[in-house]
Coordinates of C-alpha atoms in Angstrom, one line a residue:
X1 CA 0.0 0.0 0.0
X2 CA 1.7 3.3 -1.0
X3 CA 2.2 6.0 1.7
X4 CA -0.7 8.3 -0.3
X5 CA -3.0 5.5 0.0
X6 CA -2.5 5.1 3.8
X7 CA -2.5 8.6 4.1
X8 CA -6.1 8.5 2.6
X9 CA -7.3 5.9 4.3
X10 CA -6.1 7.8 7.8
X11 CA -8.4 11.0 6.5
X12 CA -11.6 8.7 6.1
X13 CA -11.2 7.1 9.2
X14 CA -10.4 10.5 10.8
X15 CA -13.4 11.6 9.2
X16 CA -15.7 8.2 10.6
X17 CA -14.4 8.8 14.1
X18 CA -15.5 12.4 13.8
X19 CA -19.1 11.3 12.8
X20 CA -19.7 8.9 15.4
X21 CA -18.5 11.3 17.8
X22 CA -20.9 14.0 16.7
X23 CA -23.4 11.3 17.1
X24 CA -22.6 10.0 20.1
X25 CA -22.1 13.9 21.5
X26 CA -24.5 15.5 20.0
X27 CA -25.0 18.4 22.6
X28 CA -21.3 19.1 23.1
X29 CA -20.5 18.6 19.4
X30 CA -23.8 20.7 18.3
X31 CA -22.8 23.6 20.7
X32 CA -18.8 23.6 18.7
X33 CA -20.6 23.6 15.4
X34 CA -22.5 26.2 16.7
X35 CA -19.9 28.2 17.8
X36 CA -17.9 27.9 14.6
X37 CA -20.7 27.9 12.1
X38 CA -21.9 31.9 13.8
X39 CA -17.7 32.7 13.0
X40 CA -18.2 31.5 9.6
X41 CA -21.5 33.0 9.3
X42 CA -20.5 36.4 10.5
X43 CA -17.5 36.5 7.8
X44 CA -19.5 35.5 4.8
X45 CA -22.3 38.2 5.5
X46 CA -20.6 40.9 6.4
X47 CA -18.5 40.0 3.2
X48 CA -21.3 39.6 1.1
X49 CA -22.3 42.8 2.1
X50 CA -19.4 45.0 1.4
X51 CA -18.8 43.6 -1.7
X52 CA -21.8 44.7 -2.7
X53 CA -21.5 48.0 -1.3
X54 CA -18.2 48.4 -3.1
X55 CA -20.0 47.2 -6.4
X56 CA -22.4 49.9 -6.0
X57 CA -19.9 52.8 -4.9
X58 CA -18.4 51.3 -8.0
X59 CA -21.1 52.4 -10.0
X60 CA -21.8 55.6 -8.4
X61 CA -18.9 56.9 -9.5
X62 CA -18.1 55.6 -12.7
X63 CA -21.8 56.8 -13.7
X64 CA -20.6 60.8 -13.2
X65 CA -17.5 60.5 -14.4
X66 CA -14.1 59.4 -13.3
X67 CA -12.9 63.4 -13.8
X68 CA -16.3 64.6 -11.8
X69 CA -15.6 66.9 -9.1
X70 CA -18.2 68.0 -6.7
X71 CA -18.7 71.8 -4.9
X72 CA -20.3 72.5 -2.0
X73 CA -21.1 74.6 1.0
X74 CA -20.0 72.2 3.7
X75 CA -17.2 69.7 3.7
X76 CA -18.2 66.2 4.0
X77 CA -16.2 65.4 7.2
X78 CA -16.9 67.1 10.6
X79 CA -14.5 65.0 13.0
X80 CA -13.3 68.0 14.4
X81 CA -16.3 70.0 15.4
X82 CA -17.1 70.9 18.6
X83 CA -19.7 73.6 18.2
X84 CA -17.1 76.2 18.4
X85 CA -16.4 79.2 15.7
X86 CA -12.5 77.9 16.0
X87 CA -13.2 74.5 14.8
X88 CA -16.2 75.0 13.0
X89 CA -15.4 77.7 10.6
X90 CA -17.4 75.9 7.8
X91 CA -20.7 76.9 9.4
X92 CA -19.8 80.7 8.5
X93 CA -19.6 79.5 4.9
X94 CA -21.8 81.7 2.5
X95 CA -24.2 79.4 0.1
X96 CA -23.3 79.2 -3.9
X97 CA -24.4 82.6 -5.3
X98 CA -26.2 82.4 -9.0
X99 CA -23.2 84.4 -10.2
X100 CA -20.5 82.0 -9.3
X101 CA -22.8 79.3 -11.0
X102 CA -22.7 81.5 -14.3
X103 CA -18.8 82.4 -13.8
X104 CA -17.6 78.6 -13.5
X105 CA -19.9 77.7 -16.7
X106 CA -18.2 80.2 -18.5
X107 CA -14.1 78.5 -17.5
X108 CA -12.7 77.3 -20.8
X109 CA -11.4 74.5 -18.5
X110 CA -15.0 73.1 -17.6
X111 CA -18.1 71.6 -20.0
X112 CA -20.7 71.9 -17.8
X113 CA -21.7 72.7 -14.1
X114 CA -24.7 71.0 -12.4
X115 CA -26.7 72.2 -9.7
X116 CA -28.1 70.1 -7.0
X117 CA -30.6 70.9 -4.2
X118 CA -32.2 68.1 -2.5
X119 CA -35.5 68.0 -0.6
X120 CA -38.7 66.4 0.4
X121 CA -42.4 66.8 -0.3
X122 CA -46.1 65.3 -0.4
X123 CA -46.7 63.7 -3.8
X124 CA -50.3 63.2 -4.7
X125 CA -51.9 62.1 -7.9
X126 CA -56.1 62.3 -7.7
X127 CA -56.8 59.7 -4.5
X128 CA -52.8 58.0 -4.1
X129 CA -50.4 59.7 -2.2
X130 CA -47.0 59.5 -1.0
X131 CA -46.6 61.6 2.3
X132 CA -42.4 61.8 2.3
X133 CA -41.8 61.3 -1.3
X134 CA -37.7 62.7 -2.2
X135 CA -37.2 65.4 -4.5
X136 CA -34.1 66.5 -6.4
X137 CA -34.1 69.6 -8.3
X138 CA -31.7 69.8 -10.8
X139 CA -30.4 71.9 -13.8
X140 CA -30.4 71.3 -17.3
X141 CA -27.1 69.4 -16.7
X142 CA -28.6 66.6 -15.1
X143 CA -28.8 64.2 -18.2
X144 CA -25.1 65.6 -19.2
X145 CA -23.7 64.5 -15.8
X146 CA -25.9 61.9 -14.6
X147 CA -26.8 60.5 -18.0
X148 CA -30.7 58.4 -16.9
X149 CA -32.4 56.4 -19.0
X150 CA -36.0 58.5 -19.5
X151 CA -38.2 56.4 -21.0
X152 CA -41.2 56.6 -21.7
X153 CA -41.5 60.6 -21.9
X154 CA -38.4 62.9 -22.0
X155 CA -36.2 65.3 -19.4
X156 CA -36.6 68.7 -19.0
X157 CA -35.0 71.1 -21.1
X158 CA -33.0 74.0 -21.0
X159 CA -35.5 75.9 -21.4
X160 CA -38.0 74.7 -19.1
X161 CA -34.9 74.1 -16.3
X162 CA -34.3 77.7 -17.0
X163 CA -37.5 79.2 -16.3
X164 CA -38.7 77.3 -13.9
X165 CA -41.4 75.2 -15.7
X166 CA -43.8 73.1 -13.2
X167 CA -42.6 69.6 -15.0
X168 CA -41.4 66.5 -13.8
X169 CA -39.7 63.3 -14.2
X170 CA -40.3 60.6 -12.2
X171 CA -38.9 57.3 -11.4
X172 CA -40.6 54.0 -12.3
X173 CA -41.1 53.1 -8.6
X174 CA -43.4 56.6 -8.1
X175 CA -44.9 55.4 -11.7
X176 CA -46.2 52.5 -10.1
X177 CA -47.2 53.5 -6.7
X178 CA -48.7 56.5 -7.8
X179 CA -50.5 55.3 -11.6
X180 CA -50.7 51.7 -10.7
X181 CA -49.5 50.9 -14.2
X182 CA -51.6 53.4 -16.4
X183 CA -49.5 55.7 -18.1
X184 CA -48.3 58.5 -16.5
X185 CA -47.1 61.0 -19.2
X186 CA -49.1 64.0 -19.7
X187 CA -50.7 63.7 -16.1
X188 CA -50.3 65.8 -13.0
X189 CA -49.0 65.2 -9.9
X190 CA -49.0 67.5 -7.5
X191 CA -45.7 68.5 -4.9
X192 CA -46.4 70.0 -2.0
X193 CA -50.1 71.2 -3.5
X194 CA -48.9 72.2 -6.6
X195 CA -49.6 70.6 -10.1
X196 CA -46.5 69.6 -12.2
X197 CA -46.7 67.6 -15.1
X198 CA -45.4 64.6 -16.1
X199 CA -42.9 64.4 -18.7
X200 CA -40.6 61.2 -18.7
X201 CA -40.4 58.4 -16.3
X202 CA -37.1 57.0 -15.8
X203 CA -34.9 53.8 -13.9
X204 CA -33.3 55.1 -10.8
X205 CA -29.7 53.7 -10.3
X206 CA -30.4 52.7 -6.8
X207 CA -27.5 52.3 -4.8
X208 CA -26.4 52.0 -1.0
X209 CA -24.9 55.6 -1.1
X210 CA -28.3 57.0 -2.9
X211 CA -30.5 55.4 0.0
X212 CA -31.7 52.3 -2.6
X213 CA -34.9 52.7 -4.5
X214 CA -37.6 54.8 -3.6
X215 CA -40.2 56.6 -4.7
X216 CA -38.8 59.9 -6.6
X217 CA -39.0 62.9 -8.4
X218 CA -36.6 65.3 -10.5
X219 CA -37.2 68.7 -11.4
X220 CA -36.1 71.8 -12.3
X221 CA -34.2 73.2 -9.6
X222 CA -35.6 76.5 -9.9
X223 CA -39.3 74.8 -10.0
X224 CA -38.1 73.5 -6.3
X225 CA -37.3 77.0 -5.2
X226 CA -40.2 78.8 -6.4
X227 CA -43.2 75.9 -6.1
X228 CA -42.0 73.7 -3.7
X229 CA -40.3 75.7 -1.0
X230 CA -36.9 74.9 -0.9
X231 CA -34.2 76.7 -0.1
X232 CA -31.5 77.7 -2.2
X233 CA -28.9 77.8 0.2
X234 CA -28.7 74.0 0.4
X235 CA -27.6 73.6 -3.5
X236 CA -24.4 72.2 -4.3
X237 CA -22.8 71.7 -7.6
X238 CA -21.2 68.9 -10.4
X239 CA -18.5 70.3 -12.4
X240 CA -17.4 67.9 -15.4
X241 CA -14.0 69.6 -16.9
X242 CA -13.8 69.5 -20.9
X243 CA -12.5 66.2 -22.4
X244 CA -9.0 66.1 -22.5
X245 CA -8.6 68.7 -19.3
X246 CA -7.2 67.7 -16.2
X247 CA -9.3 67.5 -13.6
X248 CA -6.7 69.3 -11.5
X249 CA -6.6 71.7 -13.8
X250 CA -10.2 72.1 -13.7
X251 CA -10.0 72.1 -9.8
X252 CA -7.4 74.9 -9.8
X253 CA -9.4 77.2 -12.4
X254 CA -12.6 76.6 -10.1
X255 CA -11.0 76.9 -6.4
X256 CA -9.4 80.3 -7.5
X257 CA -12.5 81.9 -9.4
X258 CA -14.3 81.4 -6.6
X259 CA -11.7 82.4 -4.2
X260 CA -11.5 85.6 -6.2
X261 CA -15.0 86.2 -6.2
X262 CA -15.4 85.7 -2.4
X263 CA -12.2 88.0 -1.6
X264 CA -10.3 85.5 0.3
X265 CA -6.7 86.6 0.6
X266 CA -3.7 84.6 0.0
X267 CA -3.3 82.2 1.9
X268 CA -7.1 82.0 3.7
X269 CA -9.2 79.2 4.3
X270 CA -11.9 78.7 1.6
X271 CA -15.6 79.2 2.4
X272 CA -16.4 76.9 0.2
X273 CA -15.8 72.5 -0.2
X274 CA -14.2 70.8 -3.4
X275 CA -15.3 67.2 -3.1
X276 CA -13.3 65.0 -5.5
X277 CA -14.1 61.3 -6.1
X278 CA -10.9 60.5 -4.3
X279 CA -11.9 62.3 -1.2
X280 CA -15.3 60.6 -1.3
X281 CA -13.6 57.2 -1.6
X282 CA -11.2 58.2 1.3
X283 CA -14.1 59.3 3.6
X284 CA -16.2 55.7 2.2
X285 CA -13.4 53.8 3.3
X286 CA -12.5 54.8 7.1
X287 CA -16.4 54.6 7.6
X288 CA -16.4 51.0 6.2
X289 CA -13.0 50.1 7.4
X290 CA -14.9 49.8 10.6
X291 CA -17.4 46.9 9.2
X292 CA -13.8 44.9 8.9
X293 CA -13.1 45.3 12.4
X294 CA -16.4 44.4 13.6
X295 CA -16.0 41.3 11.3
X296 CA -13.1 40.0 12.4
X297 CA -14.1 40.6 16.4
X298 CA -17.5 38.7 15.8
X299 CA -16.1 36.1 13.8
X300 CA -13.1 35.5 16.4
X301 CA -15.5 35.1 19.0
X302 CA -17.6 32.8 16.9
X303 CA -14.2 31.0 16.0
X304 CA -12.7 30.7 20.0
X305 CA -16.0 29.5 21.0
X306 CA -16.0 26.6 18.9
X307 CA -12.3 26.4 19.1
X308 CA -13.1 25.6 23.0
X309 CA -15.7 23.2 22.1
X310 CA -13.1 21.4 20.3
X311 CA -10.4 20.8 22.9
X312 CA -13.1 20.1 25.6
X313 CA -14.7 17.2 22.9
X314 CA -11.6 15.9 21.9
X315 CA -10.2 15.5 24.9
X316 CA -13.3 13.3 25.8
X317 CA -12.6 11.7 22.8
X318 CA -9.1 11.1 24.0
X319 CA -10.2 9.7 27.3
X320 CA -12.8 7.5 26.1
X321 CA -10.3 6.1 23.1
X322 CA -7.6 5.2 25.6
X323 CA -7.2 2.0 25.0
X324 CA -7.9 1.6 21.5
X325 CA -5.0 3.9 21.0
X326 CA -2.7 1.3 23.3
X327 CA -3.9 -1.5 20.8
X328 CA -2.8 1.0 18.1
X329 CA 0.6 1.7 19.1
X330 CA 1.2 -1.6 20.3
X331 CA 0.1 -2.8 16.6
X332 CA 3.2 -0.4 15.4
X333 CA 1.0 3.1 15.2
X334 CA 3.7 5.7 15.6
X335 CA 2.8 9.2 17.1
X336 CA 2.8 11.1 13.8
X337 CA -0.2 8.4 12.6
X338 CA -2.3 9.3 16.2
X339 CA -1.4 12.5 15.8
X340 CA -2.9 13.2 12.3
X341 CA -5.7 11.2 12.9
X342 CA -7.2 13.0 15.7
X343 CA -6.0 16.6 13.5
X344 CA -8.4 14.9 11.2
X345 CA -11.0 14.9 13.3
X346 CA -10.9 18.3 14.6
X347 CA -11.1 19.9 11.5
X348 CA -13.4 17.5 9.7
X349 CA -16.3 18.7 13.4
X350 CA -14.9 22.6 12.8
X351 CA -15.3 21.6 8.9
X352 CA -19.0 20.6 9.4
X353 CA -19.8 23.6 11.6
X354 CA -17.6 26.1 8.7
X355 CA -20.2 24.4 5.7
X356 CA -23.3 25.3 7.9
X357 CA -22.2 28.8 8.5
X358 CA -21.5 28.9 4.9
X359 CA -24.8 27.9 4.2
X360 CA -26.6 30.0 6.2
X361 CA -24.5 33.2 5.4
X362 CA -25.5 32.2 1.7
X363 CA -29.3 32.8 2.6
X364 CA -28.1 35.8 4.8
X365 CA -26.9 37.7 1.5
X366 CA -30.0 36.5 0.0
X367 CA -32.2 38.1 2.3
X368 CA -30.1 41.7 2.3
X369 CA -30.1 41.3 -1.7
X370 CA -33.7 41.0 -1.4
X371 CA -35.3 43.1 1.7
X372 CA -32.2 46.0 1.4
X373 CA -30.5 48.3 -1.4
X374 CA -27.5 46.6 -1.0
X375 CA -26.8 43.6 -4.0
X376 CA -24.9 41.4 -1.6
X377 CA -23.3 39.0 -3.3
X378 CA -20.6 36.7 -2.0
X379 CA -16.7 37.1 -3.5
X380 CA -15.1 33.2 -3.9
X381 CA -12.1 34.5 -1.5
X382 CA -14.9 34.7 1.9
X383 CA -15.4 31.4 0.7
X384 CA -12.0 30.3 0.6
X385 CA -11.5 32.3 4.1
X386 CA -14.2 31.0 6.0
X387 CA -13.5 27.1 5.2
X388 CA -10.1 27.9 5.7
X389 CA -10.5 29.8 9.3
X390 CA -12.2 26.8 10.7
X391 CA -10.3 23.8 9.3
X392 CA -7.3 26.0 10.9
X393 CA -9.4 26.3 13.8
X394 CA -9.9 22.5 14.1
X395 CA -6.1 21.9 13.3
X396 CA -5.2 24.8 16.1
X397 CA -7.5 23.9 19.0
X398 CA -7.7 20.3 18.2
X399 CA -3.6 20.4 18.3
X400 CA -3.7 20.2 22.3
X401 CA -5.5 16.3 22.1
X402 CA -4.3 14.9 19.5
X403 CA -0.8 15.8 20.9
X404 CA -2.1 14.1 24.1
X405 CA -3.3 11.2 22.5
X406 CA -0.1 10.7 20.5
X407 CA 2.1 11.0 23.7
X408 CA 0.2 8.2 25.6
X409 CA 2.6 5.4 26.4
X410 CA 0.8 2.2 24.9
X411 CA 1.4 -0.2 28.1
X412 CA -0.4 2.5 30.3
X413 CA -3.4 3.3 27.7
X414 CA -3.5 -1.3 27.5
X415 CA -4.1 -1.0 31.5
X416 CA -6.8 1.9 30.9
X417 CA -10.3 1.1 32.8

């Protein structure tokens, strides 16, 4: 019999023992599944989960633009306010005049500059209605920079964004809620009290970042101001530089005519936020480096837990297999043969409790891809990781017995009652 063979023959019997032992122990055994199928569990959701909010920050950005570059009136981080002027200098900041819209469309540097003012409103359409419904006014830039798929109907144009005109696209989850599959172009809804029409329906992108599907609405922004009562002060801006511009370029040319026409000396802190995609990735990633940590804590718990269950099972296994292990090494069983063979039946209980939690995690992404705005899906490598942390578990925690059992001198383990 070659040394492979015998070797194979060890694992299945490892893998027998293991069984039984699960059968005869099924309390103890059940609660070190247990604990190592919640580690594995833990690792493959939370896994699922982030990959499918990177997917979707993916996306978020690659639909504006990778040279997209963001203005606003407040920064997007406030770690270091306290309430005070000192450290909060940013509430002072003055809102984005109409004239520095107008200035930065003009910059040979940049194609076009999108306003943005977000807000919230009854929509009501004859007896439906949708108390909380979002709104997002936008310039005629939206389809430049956000390029949606309208259909059926049309966006808004220039025109009509320019003037104010009471019209409205809306997504297809508001379509449905609101016309209950009639068709909705040419019909008025009304925001807030106020009949708009609408013009084009289209698929909203929904995303973890945008706050997943939901019932919406896009307008002019000016429509928001005058009909709708929102305030200006709250709009921010997309800039999307000309093709074949640097976007640091474009950032310089924006950052000092705005500078200029605010006054601030040399120098000075601006009153104003420039928001690129890398800061937004920066700011994504020390918020959701955190989900890692909390990962890795739950799943070590999960992981020791079993891990415990293993030592205490295998060293009853140990105890009870005393003298069968005599007749073993009495029948020319060295210690490396004992030794992998109750290694083998550490992992192969961890092993059963690491496919559970597999399986369970599976439905867990399920269930957020289904009930949440996040598309969890699971990446092959959790996979990899989570079988892997709890055959090393079994190996690690199981290393203690099976080191016991090999050192057991045969005549003693014979004389074992």
């Amino acid at each position: 019999m070659s040394a492979f063979t015998t070797r194979l023959s060890a694992v299945a019997e490892g893998v027998r023992i293991a069984l039984d032992a699960v059968r005869a122990n099924k309390v103890r055994a059940g609660l070190t599944i247990l604990g190592i199928a919640v580690g594995v569990f833990v690792v493959v959701a939370i896994s699922a989960a982030i990959h499918g909010i990177n997917q979707s920050v993916a996306r978020d950005f690659a639909s504006t633009g990778p040279t997209t570059f963001f203005v606003s009136r407040y920064p997007i981080s406030f770690e270091n306010c306290d309430g005070s002027d000192g450290t909060c200098a940013w509430l002072r900041n003055p809102p984005i005049r109409p004239n520095e819209i107008e200035s930065l469309r003009r910059l040979p540097s940049i194609e076009s500059v999108g306003e943005r003012l977000d807000w919230g409103t009854k929509v009501k359409y004859r007896e439906r209605e949708l108390p909380s419904a979002s709104i997002e006014g936008y310039s005629a830039e939206w389809t430049t920079i956000s390029a949606p798929e309208v259909y059926p109907g049309r966006a808004f144009t220039s025109a009509e964004a320019r003037t104010g005109a009471r019209v409205a696209v809306i997504t297809t989850l508001m379509a449905t809620r609101l016309f209950d599959g009639s068709d909705p172009i040419g019909k008025s809804v009304t925001l807030n009290g106020v009949p708009f029409e609408v013009i084009g329906v289209y698929k909203d992108n929904s995303s973890f970042l945008s706050g997943g599907e939901r019932p919406k609405a896009v307008i002019p922004v000016q429509s928001l101001i005058r009909y709708v009562g929102a305030r200006a002060s709250g709009i921010s801006l997309a800039v999307k530089p000309r093709e074949g511009v640097a976007r640091d370029i474009a950032l310089d040319d924006v950052t000092a005519t705005l500078r200029g026409m605010r006054g601030t000396r040399p120098g000075g802190e601006s009153s104003f936020a420039i928001i690129t995609q890398d800061k937004l990735l920066d700011t994504y990633n020390s918020i959701f480096g955190m989900f890692f940590l909390v990962m890795i804590a739950l799943s070590a718990v999960g992981l020791i837990v079993g891990g415990v269950g293993v030592v205490a099972i295998m060293m009853i296994s140990v105890t009870e297999r005393t003298r069968e292990i005599g007749v073993r090494k009495a029948l020319g069983a060295t210690k490396a043969t004992i030794l992998w063979q109750f290694l083998v039946e550490a992992a192969t209980l961890t092993g059963i409790g690491g496919a559970i939690g597999l399986f369970v995690g599976w439905l867990g992404a399920l269930g957020i891809r289904s009930f949440t705005p996040i598309e969890a899906s699971i990446p092959p490598m959790a996979v990899v990781v989570a079988l892997g942390a709890s055959a090393v578990t079994g190996i690690l925690f199981g290393m203690l017995p099976a080191s016991r059992a090999a050192r057991l001198d045969p005549v003693e383990a014979l004389r074992y009652e």
